[in-house]
Amino acid sequence: MSLYTFLYYIILPVLCLSVLLVFIRFLKGPHTADRVVALDLLLTIGIAIITIYSLVTDQPTFLDVAIIMALIGFLGTVAFSFYLEKREKNE
């Protein structure tokens, strides 16, 4: 089994199933924090899919897009945790 067949037939279906499950958690999340964590996980799974696509098509330009998406996701998570911390101090 080569790397490409492993990526196509095992890794990508697992990632697609995880996108579906995390999106359900995003919709059903009872609290805002659950939805933010689900959104961050969706972004992480998207980065993994972009990375696999970059490996399969041999185009390293997509890795730059993945790095930018990771940076934006990290900054969004830090900003939300800062907001939650400030909100708890005011209560």
mmCIF file of N, CA, C and O in Angstrom:
data_model
loop_
_atom_site.group_PDB
_atom_site.id
_atom_site.type_symbol
_atom_site.label_atom_id
_atom_site.label_comp_id
_atom_site.label_asym_id
_atom_site.label_seq_id
_atom_site.Cartn_x
_atom_site.Cartn_y
_atom_site.Cartn_z
ATOM 1 N N MET A 1 0.850 -1.175 0.000
ATOM 2 C CA MET A 1 0.000 0.000 0.000
ATOM 3 C C MET A 1 0.898 1.242 0.000
ATOM 4 O O MET A 1 1.745 1.411 0.859
ATOM 5 N N SER A 2 0.675 2.086 -0.963
ATOM 6 C CA SER A 2 1.487 3.295 -1.054
ATOM 7 C C SER A 2 0.896 4.392 -0.161
ATOM 8 O O SER A 2 -0.213 4.262 0.356
ATOM 9 N N LEU A 3 1.631 5.458 -0.027
ATOM 10 C CA LEU A 3 1.186 6.573 0.806
ATOM 11 C C LEU A 3 -0.070 7.216 0.231
ATOM 12 O O LEU A 3 -0.990 7.565 0.975
ATOM 13 N N TYR A 4 -0.149 7.336 -1.070
ATOM 14 C CA TYR A 4 -1.294 7.998 -1.692
ATOM 15 C C TYR A 4 -2.578 7.201 -1.512
ATOM 16 O O TYR A 4 -3.631 7.769 -1.250
ATOM 17 N N THR A 5 -2.503 5.887 -1.649
ATOM 18 C CA THR A 5 -3.710 5.086 -1.426
ATOM 19 C C THR A 5 -4.119 5.108 0.044
ATOM 20 O O THR A 5 -5.308 5.103 0.356
ATOM 21 N N PHE A 6 -3.152 5.137 0.934
ATOM 22 C CA PHE A 6 -3.453 5.245 2.361
ATOM 23 C C PHE A 6 -4.159 6.571 2.661
ATOM 24 O O PHE A 6 -5.127 6.613 3.409
ATOM 25 N N LEU A 7 -3.669 7.655 2.061
ATOM 26 C CA LEU A 7 -4.295 8.958 2.269
ATOM 27 C C LEU A 7 -5.698 9.008 1.685
ATOM 28 O O LEU A 7 -6.612 9.558 2.297
ATOM 29 N N TYR A 8 -5.871 8.450 0.491
ATOM 30 C CA TYR A 8 -7.170 8.508 -0.183
ATOM 31 C C TYR A 8 -8.218 7.633 0.484
ATOM 32 O O TYR A 8 -9.359 8.052 0.677
ATOM 33 N N TYR A 9 -7.866 6.414 0.834
ATOM 34 C CA TYR A 9 -8.868 5.445 1.260
ATOM 35 C C TYR A 9 -9.008 5.298 2.767
ATOM 36 O O TYR A 9 -9.964 4.683 3.223
ATOM 37 N N ILE A 10 -8.091 5.829 3.540
ATOM 38 C CA ILE A 10 -8.201 5.695 4.997
ATOM 39 C C ILE A 10 -8.285 7.061 5.674
ATOM 40 O O ILE A 10 -9.225 7.333 6.423
ATOM 41 N N ILE A 11 -7.324 7.918 5.434
ATOM 42 C CA ILE A 11 -7.249 9.182 6.159
ATOM 43 C C ILE A 11 -8.367 10.145 5.762
ATOM 44 O O ILE A 11 -9.038 10.721 6.621
ATOM 45 N N LEU A 12 -8.598 10.351 4.484
ATOM 46 C CA LEU A 12 -9.636 11.297 4.060
ATOM 47 C C LEU A 12 -11.050 10.891 4.498
ATOM 48 O O LEU A 12 -11.804 11.752 4.951
ATOM 49 N N PRO A 13 -11.443 9.614 4.402
ATOM 50 C CA PRO A 13 -12.771 9.263 4.938
ATOM 51 C C PRO A 13 -12.896 9.467 6.445
ATOM 52 O O PRO A 13 -13.948 9.893 6.933
ATOM 53 N N VAL A 14 -11.833 9.212 7.180
ATOM 54 C CA VAL A 14 -11.868 9.447 8.629
ATOM 55 C C VAL A 14 -12.019 10.936 8.919
ATOM 56 O O VAL A 14 -12.789 11.337 9.800
ATOM 57 N N LEU A 15 -11.309 11.768 8.168
ATOM 58 C CA LEU A 15 -11.431 13.207 8.356
ATOM 59 C C LEU A 15 -12.824 13.707 7.972
ATOM 60 O O LEU A 15 -13.376 14.580 8.645
ATOM 61 N N CYS A 16 -13.400 13.150 6.919
ATOM 62 C CA CYS A 16 -14.761 13.557 6.528
ATOM 63 C C CYS A 16 -15.776 13.156 7.585
ATOM 64 O O CYS A 16 -16.696 13.924 7.893
ATOM 65 N N LEU A 17 -15.628 11.972 8.149
ATOM 66 C CA LEU A 17 -16.523 11.552 9.224
ATOM 67 C C LEU A 17 -16.354 12.432 10.448
ATOM 68 O O LEU A 17 -17.344 12.811 11.094
ATOM 69 N N SER A 18 -15.130 12.804 10.761
ATOM 70 C CA SER A 18 -14.906 13.672 11.922
ATOM 71 C C SER A 18 -15.471 15.070 11.683
ATOM 72 O O SER A 18 -15.978 15.695 12.620
ATOM 73 N N VAL A 19 -15.424 15.565 10.442
ATOM 74 C CA VAL A 19 -16.045 16.860 10.137
ATOM 75 C C VAL A 19 -17.546 16.790 10.398
ATOM 76 O O VAL A 19 -18.128 17.703 10.999
ATOM 77 N N LEU A 20 -18.165 15.711 9.986
ATOM 78 C CA LEU A 20 -19.602 15.548 10.205
ATOM 79 C C LEU A 20 -19.941 15.511 11.691
ATOM 80 O O LEU A 20 -20.865 16.195 12.151
ATOM 81 N N LEU A 21 -19.193 14.739 12.464
ATOM 82 C CA LEU A 21 -19.466 14.629 13.904
ATOM 83 C C LEU A 21 -19.213 15.944 14.643
ATOM 84 O O LEU A 21 -19.986 16.335 15.518
ATOM 85 N N VAL A 22 -18.150 16.635 14.285
ATOM 86 C CA VAL A 22 -17.845 17.906 14.947
ATOM 87 C C VAL A 22 -18.863 18.968 14.553
ATOM 88 O O VAL A 22 -19.249 19.808 15.377
ATOM 89 N N PHE A 23 -19.357 18.933 13.314
ATOM 90 C CA PHE A 23 -20.373 19.896 12.908
ATOM 91 C C PHE A 23 -21.680 19.663 13.661
ATOM 92 O O PHE A 23 -22.370 20.625 14.025
ATOM 93 N N ILE A 24 -22.003 18.410 13.934
ATOM 94 C CA ILE A 24 -23.178 18.122 14.762
ATOM 95 C C ILE A 24 -22.977 18.691 16.165
ATOM 96 O O ILE A 24 -23.890 19.274 16.753
ATOM 97 N N ARG A 25 -21.772 18.542 16.716
ATOM 98 C CA ARG A 25 -21.487 19.114 18.042
ATOM 99 C C ARG A 25 -21.581 20.634 17.993
ATOM 100 O O ARG A 25 -22.035 21.273 18.926
ATOM 101 N N PHE A 26 -21.156 21.217 16.883
ATOM 102 C CA PHE A 26 -21.233 22.666 16.726
ATOM 103 C C PHE A 26 -22.686 23.135 16.745
ATOM 104 O O PHE A 26 -23.014 24.150 17.352
ATOM 105 N N LEU A 27 -23.559 22.391 16.101
ATOM 106 C CA LEU A 27 -24.967 22.778 16.068
ATOM 107 C C LEU A 27 -25.680 22.508 17.384
ATOM 108 O O LEU A 27 -26.533 23.294 17.800
ATOM 109 N N LYS A 28 -25.340 21.423 18.068
ATOM 110 C CA LYS A 28 -26.042 21.042 19.286
ATOM 111 C C LYS A 28 -25.416 21.593 20.562
ATOM 112 O O LYS A 28 -26.024 21.468 21.615
ATOM 113 N N GLY A 29 -24.233 22.178 20.466
ATOM 114 C CA GLY A 29 -23.513 22.618 21.655
ATOM 115 C C GLY A 29 -24.365 23.451 22.591
ATOM 116 O O GLY A 29 -24.899 24.478 22.181
ATOM 117 N N PRO A 30 -24.534 23.018 23.832
ATOM 118 C CA PRO A 30 -25.423 23.769 24.713
ATOM 119 C C PRO A 30 -24.849 25.124 25.152
ATOM 120 O O PRO A 30 -25.601 26.033 25.466
ATOM 121 N N HIS A 31 -23.551 25.243 25.164
ATOM 122 C CA HIS A 31 -22.920 26.487 25.615
ATOM 123 C C HIS A 31 -22.098 27.092 24.485
ATOM 124 O O HIS A 31 -21.715 26.426 23.526
ATOM 125 N N THR A 32 -21.799 28.360 24.638
ATOM 126 C CA THR A 32 -20.999 29.049 23.626
ATOM 127 C C THR A 32 -19.580 28.488 23.572
ATOM 128 O O THR A 32 -18.995 28.384 22.494
ATOM 129 N N ALA A 33 -19.044 28.124 24.717
ATOM 130 C CA ALA A 33 -17.686 27.577 24.745
ATOM 131 C C ALA A 33 -17.605 26.264 23.962
ATOM 132 O O ALA A 33 -16.602 26.008 23.276
ATOM 133 N N ASP A 34 -18.651 25.440 24.041
ATOM 134 C CA ASP A 34 -18.665 24.194 23.273
ATOM 135 C C ASP A 34 -18.642 24.479 21.781
ATOM 136 O O ASP A 34 -17.968 23.793 21.009
ATOM 137 N N ARG A 35 -19.366 25.490 21.376
ATOM 138 C CA ARG A 35 -19.400 25.837 19.957
ATOM 139 C C ARG A 35 -18.068 26.401 19.485
ATOM 140 O O ARG A 35 -17.643 26.144 18.359
ATOM 141 N N VAL A 36 -17.407 27.166 20.321
ATOM 142 C CA VAL A 36 -16.099 27.723 19.938
ATOM 143 C C VAL A 36 -15.063 26.614 19.820
ATOM 144 O O VAL A 36 -14.257 26.603 18.877
ATOM 145 N N VAL A 37 -15.085 25.667 20.736
ATOM 146 C CA VAL A 37 -14.149 24.546 20.656
ATOM 147 C C VAL A 37 -14.434 23.708 19.411
ATOM 148 O O VAL A 37 -13.504 23.278 18.713
ATOM 149 N N ALA A 38 -15.717 23.495 19.100
ATOM 150 C CA ALA A 38 -16.066 22.747 17.891
ATOM 151 C C ALA A 38 -15.621 23.492 16.633
ATOM 152 O O ALA A 38 -15.137 22.879 15.679
ATOM 153 N N LEU A 39 -15.777 24.797 16.626
ATOM 154 C CA LEU A 39 -15.339 25.582 15.474
ATOM 155 C C LEU A 39 -13.821 25.530 15.317
ATOM 156 O O LEU A 39 -13.303 25.423 14.202
ATOM 157 N N ASP A 40 -13.104 25.563 16.421
ATOM 158 C CA ASP A 40 -11.649 25.454 16.380
ATOM 159 C C ASP A 40 -11.236 24.077 15.871
ATOM 160 O O ASP A 40 -10.290 23.955 15.080
ATOM 161 N N LEU A 41 -11.951 23.049 16.288
ATOM 162 C CA LEU A 41 -11.644 21.708 15.814
ATOM 163 C C LEU A 41 -11.969 21.553 14.330
ATOM 164 O O LEU A 41 -11.239 20.879 13.595
ATOM 165 N N LEU A 42 -13.050 22.187 13.869
ATOM 166 C CA LEU A 42 -13.353 22.171 12.432
ATOM 167 C C LEU A 42 -12.230 22.827 11.632
ATOM 168 O O LEU A 42 -11.865 22.352 10.552
ATOM 169 N N LEU A 43 -11.703 23.905 12.158
ATOM 170 C CA LEU A 43 -10.584 24.576 11.484
ATOM 171 C C LEU A 43 -9.353 23.676 11.453
ATOM 172 O O LEU A 43 -8.661 23.595 10.434
ATOM 173 N N THR A 44 -9.098 22.967 12.532
ATOM 174 C CA THR A 44 -7.953 22.067 12.589
ATOM 175 C C THR A 44 -8.110 20.912 11.598
ATOM 176 O O THR A 44 -7.149 20.527 10.918
ATOM 177 N N ILE A 45 -9.311 20.376 11.499
ATOM 178 C CA ILE A 45 -9.558 19.302 10.538
ATOM 179 C C ILE A 45 -9.423 19.836 9.109
ATOM 180 O O ILE A 45 -8.882 19.157 8.229
ATOM 181 N N GLY A 46 -9.874 21.058 8.880
ATOM 182 C CA GLY A 46 -9.694 21.676 7.567
ATOM 183 C C GLY A 46 -8.229 21.844 7.214
ATOM 184 O O GLY A 46 -7.828 21.647 6.060
ATOM 185 N N ILE A 47 -7.422 22.185 8.188
ATOM 186 C CA ILE A 47 -5.976 22.307 7.967
ATOM 187 C C ILE A 47 -5.388 20.947 7.606
ATOM 188 O O ILE A 47 -4.530 20.837 6.716
ATOM 189 N N ALA A 48 -5.859 19.898 8.265
ATOM 190 C CA ALA A 48 -5.374 18.551 7.947
ATOM 191 C C ALA A 48 -5.760 18.156 6.524
ATOM 192 O O ALA A 48 -4.950 17.565 5.791
ATOM 193 N N ILE A 49 -6.971 18.493 6.108
ATOM 194 C CA ILE A 49 -7.404 18.169 4.744
ATOM 195 C C ILE A 49 -6.580 18.951 3.717
ATOM 196 O O ILE A 49 -6.171 18.409 2.690
ATOM 197 N N ILE A 50 -6.309 20.212 3.998
ATOM 198 C CA ILE A 50 -5.476 21.020 3.094
ATOM 199 C C ILE A 50 -4.061 20.449 3.012
ATOM 200 O O ILE A 50 -3.463 20.392 1.936
ATOM 201 N N THR A 51 -3.541 19.995 4.132
ATOM 202 C CA THR A 51 -2.195 19.421 4.141
ATOM 203 C C THR A 51 -2.142 18.139 3.319
ATOM 204 O O THR A 51 -1.192 17.922 2.546
ATOM 205 N N ILE A 52 -3.146 17.297 3.465
ATOM 206 C CA ILE A 52 -3.184 16.067 2.668
ATOM 207 C C ILE A 52 -3.314 16.395 1.191
ATOM 208 O O ILE A 52 -2.649 15.780 0.346
ATOM 209 N N TYR A 53 -4.142 17.363 0.864
ATOM 210 C CA TYR A 53 -4.278 17.771 -0.535
ATOM 211 C C TYR A 53 -2.950 18.291 -1.078
ATOM 212 O O TYR A 53 -2.578 18.009 -2.220
ATOM 213 N N SER A 54 -2.230 19.021 -0.254
ATOM 214 C CA SER A 54 -0.929 19.538 -0.671
ATOM 215 C C SER A 54 0.062 18.406 -0.905
ATOM 216 O O SER A 54 0.870 18.466 -1.838
ATOM 217 N N LEU A 55 0.008 17.376 -0.071
ATOM 218 C CA LEU A 55 0.905 16.235 -0.265
ATOM 219 C C LEU A 55 0.562 15.451 -1.524
ATOM 220 O O LEU A 55 1.453 15.042 -2.274
ATOM 221 N N VAL A 56 -0.724 15.247 -1.752
ATOM 222 C CA VAL A 56 -1.138 14.432 -2.897
ATOM 223 C C VAL A 56 -0.852 15.141 -4.214
ATOM 224 O O VAL A 56 -0.371 14.529 -5.173
ATOM 225 N N THR A 57 -1.136 16.451 -4.289
ATOM 226 C CA THR A 57 -0.942 17.175 -5.542
ATOM 227 C C THR A 57 0.469 17.738 -5.697
ATOM 228 O O THR A 57 0.777 18.308 -6.739
ATOM 229 N N ASP A 58 1.304 17.604 -4.670
ATOM 230 C CA ASP A 58 2.680 18.087 -4.684
ATOM 231 C C ASP A 58 2.745 19.587 -4.969
ATOM 232 O O ASP A 58 3.530 20.059 -5.793
ATOM 233 N N GLN A 59 1.892 20.335 -4.262
ATOM 234 C CA GLN A 59 1.877 21.799 -4.362
ATOM 235 C C GLN A 59 2.081 22.385 -2.962
ATOM 236 O O GLN A 59 1.145 22.476 -2.177
ATOM 237 N N PRO A 60 3.300 22.776 -2.635
ATOM 238 C CA PRO A 60 3.572 23.267 -1.286
ATOM 239 C C PRO A 60 2.960 24.640 -0.980
ATOM 240 O O PRO A 60 2.979 25.081 0.164
ATOM 241 N N THR A 61 2.386 25.297 -1.973
ATOM 242 C CA THR A 61 1.766 26.604 -1.743
ATOM 243 C C THR A 61 0.595 26.492 -0.778
ATOM 244 O O THR A 61 0.342 27.406 0.009
ATOM 245 N N PHE A 62 -0.110 25.363 -0.819
ATOM 246 C CA PHE A 62 -1.255 25.185 0.059
ATOM 247 C C PHE A 62 -0.842 25.094 1.531
ATOM 248 O O PHE A 62 -1.648 25.330 2.422
ATOM 249 N N LEU A 63 0.405 24.747 1.794
ATOM 250 C CA LEU A 63 0.869 24.706 3.181
ATOM 251 C C LEU A 63 0.921 26.109 3.780
ATOM 252 O O LEU A 63 0.702 26.274 4.980
ATOM 253 N N ASP A 64 1.184 27.110 2.958
ATOM 254 C CA ASP A 64 1.140 28.485 3.435
ATOM 255 C C ASP A 64 -0.277 28.864 3.856
ATOM 256 O O ASP A 64 -0.480 29.535 4.874
ATOM 257 N N VAL A 65 -1.253 28.429 3.094
ATOM 258 C CA VAL A 65 -2.649 28.680 3.441
ATOM 259 C C VAL A 65 -2.992 27.992 4.758
ATOM 260 O O VAL A 65 -3.668 28.568 5.621
ATOM 261 N N ALA A 66 -2.514 26.777 4.941
ATOM 262 C CA ALA A 66 -2.772 26.047 6.182
ATOM 263 C C ALA A 66 -2.140 26.745 7.382
ATOM 264 O O ALA A 66 -2.741 26.813 8.464
ATOM 265 N N ILE A 67 -0.954 27.289 7.202
ATOM 266 C CA ILE A 67 -0.290 27.999 8.297
ATOM 267 C C ILE A 67 -1.061 29.264 8.669
ATOM 268 O O ILE A 67 -1.249 29.575 9.854
ATOM 269 N N ILE A 68 -1.533 29.987 7.680
ATOM 270 C CA ILE A 68 -2.315 31.200 7.947
ATOM 271 C C ILE A 68 -3.621 30.858 8.643
ATOM 272 O O ILE A 68 -4.043 31.543 9.592
ATOM 273 N N MET A 69 -4.280 29.781 8.206
ATOM 274 C CA MET A 69 -5.514 29.356 8.867
ATOM 275 C C MET A 69 -5.265 28.952 10.317
ATOM 276 O O MET A 69 -6.068 29.244 11.203
ATOM 277 N N ALA A 70 -4.151 28.280 10.574
ATOM 278 C CA ALA A 70 -3.815 27.881 11.942
ATOM 279 C C ALA A 70 -3.575 29.106 12.818
ATOM 280 O O ALA A 70 -4.002 29.148 13.980
ATOM 281 N N LEU A 71 -2.915 30.110 12.283
ATOM 282 C CA LEU A 71 -2.659 31.336 13.035
ATOM 283 C C LEU A 71 -3.961 32.060 13.359
ATOM 284 O O LEU A 71 -4.165 32.506 14.487
ATOM 285 N N ILE A 72 -4.849 32.154 12.386
ATOM 286 C CA ILE A 72 -6.135 32.813 12.617
ATOM 287 C C ILE A 72 -6.958 32.042 13.648
ATOM 288 O O ILE A 72 -7.589 32.629 14.534
ATOM 289 N N GLY A 73 -6.962 30.725 13.557
ATOM 290 C CA GLY A 73 -7.693 29.911 14.528
ATOM 291 C C GLY A 73 -7.137 30.054 15.933
ATOM 292 O O GLY A 73 -7.896 30.149 16.906
ATOM 293 N N PHE A 74 -5.816 30.084 16.048
ATOM 294 C CA PHE A 74 -5.199 30.260 17.357
ATOM 295 C C PHE A 74 -5.544 31.622 17.952
ATOM 296 O O PHE A 74 -5.907 31.718 19.127
ATOM 297 N N LEU A 75 -5.454 32.661 17.152
ATOM 298 C CA LEU A 75 -5.770 33.996 17.652
ATOM 299 C C LEU A 75 -7.246 34.115 18.053
ATOM 300 O O LEU A 75 -7.578 34.768 19.039
ATOM 301 N N GLY A 76 -8.128 33.478 17.300
ATOM 302 C CA GLY A 76 -9.545 33.493 17.648
ATOM 303 C C GLY A 76 -9.817 32.780 18.957
ATOM 304 O O GLY A 76 -10.614 33.247 19.777
ATOM 305 N N THR A 77 -9.167 31.659 19.188
ATOM 306 C CA THR A 77 -9.348 30.918 20.434
ATOM 307 C C THR A 77 -8.794 31.699 21.614
ATOM 308 O O THR A 77 -9.419 31.755 22.687
ATOM 309 N N VAL A 78 -7.652 32.329 21.440
ATOM 310 C CA VAL A 78 -7.082 33.139 22.523
ATOM 311 C C VAL A 78 -7.976 34.338 22.824
ATOM 312 O O VAL A 78 -8.211 34.674 23.992
ATOM 313 N N ALA A 79 -8.504 34.971 21.799
ATOM 314 C CA ALA A 79 -9.394 36.112 22.013
ATOM 315 C C ALA A 79 -10.668 35.696 22.742
ATOM 316 O O ALA A 79 -11.142 36.401 23.641
ATOM 317 N N PHE A 80 -11.214 34.550 22.395
ATOM 318 C CA PHE A 80 -12.422 34.092 23.071
ATOM 319 C C PHE A 80 -12.144 33.728 24.519
ATOM 320 O O PHE A 80 -12.948 34.038 25.403
ATOM 321 N N SER A 81 -11.022 33.096 24.798
ATOM 322 C CA SER A 81 -10.696 32.766 26.194
ATOM 323 C C SER A 81 -10.444 34.038 27.007
ATOM 324 O O SER A 81 -10.808 34.108 28.187
ATOM 325 N N PHE A 82 -9.854 35.050 26.384
ATOM 326 C CA PHE A 82 -9.664 36.332 27.062
ATOM 327 C C PHE A 82 -11.019 36.968 27.385
ATOM 328 O O PHE A 82 -11.232 37.494 28.471
ATOM 329 N N TYR A 83 -11.960 36.874 26.441
ATOM 330 C CA TYR A 83 -13.309 37.398 26.660
ATOM 331 C C TYR A 83 -14.006 36.661 27.801
ATOM 332 O O TYR A 83 -14.657 37.292 28.650
ATOM 333 N N LEU A 84 -13.879 35.351 27.840
ATOM 334 C CA LEU A 84 -14.512 34.587 28.924
ATOM 335 C C LEU A 84 -13.906 34.931 30.272
ATOM 336 O O LEU A 84 -14.615 35.014 31.282
ATOM 337 N N GLU A 85 -12.607 35.142 30.311
ATOM 338 C CA GLU A 85 -11.947 35.496 31.563
ATOM 339 C C GLU A 85 -12.424 36.865 32.057
ATOM 340 O O GLU A 85 -12.700 37.041 33.244
ATOM 341 N N LYS A 86 -12.529 37.823 31.168
ATOM 342 C CA LYS A 86 -13.003 39.156 31.559
ATOM 343 C C LYS A 86 -14.458 39.116 31.992
ATOM 344 O O LYS A 86 -14.856 39.824 32.914
ATOM 345 N N ARG A 87 -15.267 38.299 31.355
ATOM 346 C CA ARG A 87 -16.683 38.211 31.692
ATOM 347 C C ARG A 87 -16.866 37.599 33.079
ATOM 348 O O ARG A 87 -17.720 38.023 33.842
ATOM 349 N N GLU A 88 -16.042 36.599 33.427
ATOM 350 C CA GLU A 88 -16.145 35.986 34.740
ATOM 351 C C GLU A 88 -15.707 36.935 35.851
ATOM 352 O O GLU A 88 -16.230 36.898 36.944
ATOM 353 N N LYS A 89 -14.735 37.808 35.579
ATOM 354 C CA LYS A 89 -14.280 38.759 36.584
ATOM 355 C C LYS A 89 -15.330 39.826 36.839
ATOM 356 O O LYS A 89 -15.433 40.348 37.943
ATOM 357 N N ASN A 90 -16.107 40.183 35.826
ATOM 358 C CA ASN A 90 -17.128 41.221 35.993
ATOM 359 C C ASN A 90 -18.363 40.720 36.717
ATOM 360 O O ASN A 90 -19.134 41.503 37.239
ATOM 361 N N GLU A 91 -18.579 39.434 36.751
ATOM 362 C CA GLU A 91 -19.778 38.895 37.403
ATOM 363 C C GLU A 91 -19.626 38.767 38.880
ATOM 364 O O GLU A 91 -18.768 38.908 39.558
#
